[in-house]
Amino acid sequence: MVRLAAETGFSVAAYRRIGVLQLAGVAGVALGLAGAGLLLLLAGAVVVHVRRGDPVAELAPAVVCAVPVASYLAALFA
């Protein structure tokens, strides 16, 4: 690990912190937390577009992206 950290220009402590963050990311995806957060973000985008009275063309990307995320979460927790 010391050699790999040196090759990338990071200290060993920083290299370890990056590894911990990567493991946390994997856990978040595996538990559906990342997907749930993304779905909440997209739902918020839909609400903002609707409140602003934006045309469907501006609302559609958030809805289109929310569908596969919701499907993923449904499959994950089914």
Short mmCIF file of C-alpha atoms in Angstrom, two decimals:
data_model
loop_
_atom_site.label_atom_id
_atom_site.label_comp_id
_atom_site.label_asym_id
_atom_site.label_seq_id
_atom_site.Cartn_x
_atom_site.Cartn_y
_atom_site.Cartn_z
CA MET A 1 0.00 0.00 0.00
CA VAL A 2 2.89 2.36 0.70
CA ARG A 3 4.18 1.92 -2.85
CA LEU A 4 0.74 2.45 -4.40
CA ALA A 5 0.14 5.56 -2.32
CA ALA A 6 3.53 6.96 -3.35
CA GLU A 7 2.89 6.22 -7.03
CA THR A 8 -0.39 8.14 -6.96
CA GLY A 9 1.04 11.04 -4.97
CA PHE A 10 -1.05 10.47 -1.85
CA SER A 11 0.04 9.90 1.72
CA VAL A 12 -0.74 6.47 3.16
CA ALA A 13 -3.37 8.04 5.45
CA ALA A 14 -5.07 9.76 2.50
CA TYR A 15 -4.91 6.54 0.49
CA ARG A 16 -6.64 4.69 3.34
CA ARG A 17 -9.33 7.38 3.63
CA ILE A 18 -10.04 7.05 -0.08
CA GLY A 19 -10.43 3.29 0.39
CA VAL A 20 -12.86 3.82 3.26
CA LEU A 21 -14.90 6.22 1.12
CA GLN A 22 -14.98 3.67 -1.70
CA LEU A 23 -16.25 0.99 0.68
CA ALA A 24 -18.89 3.39 2.01
CA GLY A 25 -20.00 4.05 -1.57
CA VAL A 26 -20.30 0.33 -2.27
CA ALA A 27 -22.33 -0.15 0.91
CA GLY A 28 -24.60 2.74 -0.06
CA VAL A 29 -25.27 1.27 -3.48
CA ALA A 30 -25.74 -2.25 -2.09
CA LEU A 31 -28.22 -1.07 0.54
CA GLY A 32 -30.10 1.15 -1.87
CA LEU A 33 -29.17 4.33 -0.02
CA ALA A 34 -27.55 5.90 -3.05
CA GLY A 35 -30.55 5.06 -5.18
CA ALA A 36 -32.94 6.43 -2.59
CA GLY A 37 -30.99 9.67 -2.39
CA LEU A 38 -30.98 10.00 -6.17
CA LEU A 39 -34.72 9.33 -6.33
CA LEU A 40 -35.35 12.06 -3.74
CA LEU A 41 -33.19 14.47 -5.74
CA LEU A 42 -35.13 13.70 -8.93
CA ALA A 43 -38.47 14.03 -7.13
CA GLY A 44 -37.36 17.44 -5.90
CA ALA A 45 -36.48 18.42 -9.46
CA VAL A 46 -39.93 17.37 -10.66
CA VAL A 47 -41.60 19.41 -7.90
CA VAL A 48 -39.55 22.51 -8.75
CA HIS A 49 -40.35 22.21 -12.47
CA VAL A 50 -44.06 21.76 -11.78
CA ARG A 51 -44.16 24.72 -9.38
CA ARG A 52 -42.41 26.92 -11.93
CA GLY A 53 -44.88 25.88 -14.61
CA ASP A 54 -42.09 24.65 -16.88
CA PRO A 55 -43.05 22.90 -20.11
CA VAL A 56 -43.03 19.12 -20.28
CA ALA A 57 -39.78 19.19 -22.26
CA GLU A 58 -37.96 20.59 -19.22
CA LEU A 59 -39.70 18.22 -16.79
CA ALA A 60 -39.19 15.06 -18.85
CA PRO A 61 -35.48 14.41 -18.11
CA ALA A 62 -36.11 14.20 -14.36
CA VAL A 63 -39.06 11.87 -14.86
CA VAL A 64 -37.21 9.70 -17.39
CA CYS A 65 -34.24 9.35 -15.01
CA ALA A 66 -36.48 8.65 -12.02
CA VAL A 67 -38.13 5.64 -13.68
CA PRO A 68 -35.05 3.36 -13.82
CA VAL A 69 -33.96 4.47 -10.34
CA ALA A 70 -37.38 3.61 -8.93
CA SER A 71 -37.30 0.29 -10.79
CA TYR A 72 -33.87 -0.48 -9.33
CA LEU A 73 -35.09 0.25 -5.82
CA ALA A 74 -38.24 -1.83 -6.35
CA ALA A 75 -36.15 -4.78 -7.53
CA LEU A 76 -33.66 -4.33 -4.72
CA PHE A 77 -36.29 -4.40 -1.98
CA ALA A 78 -38.71 -6.88 -3.58
#
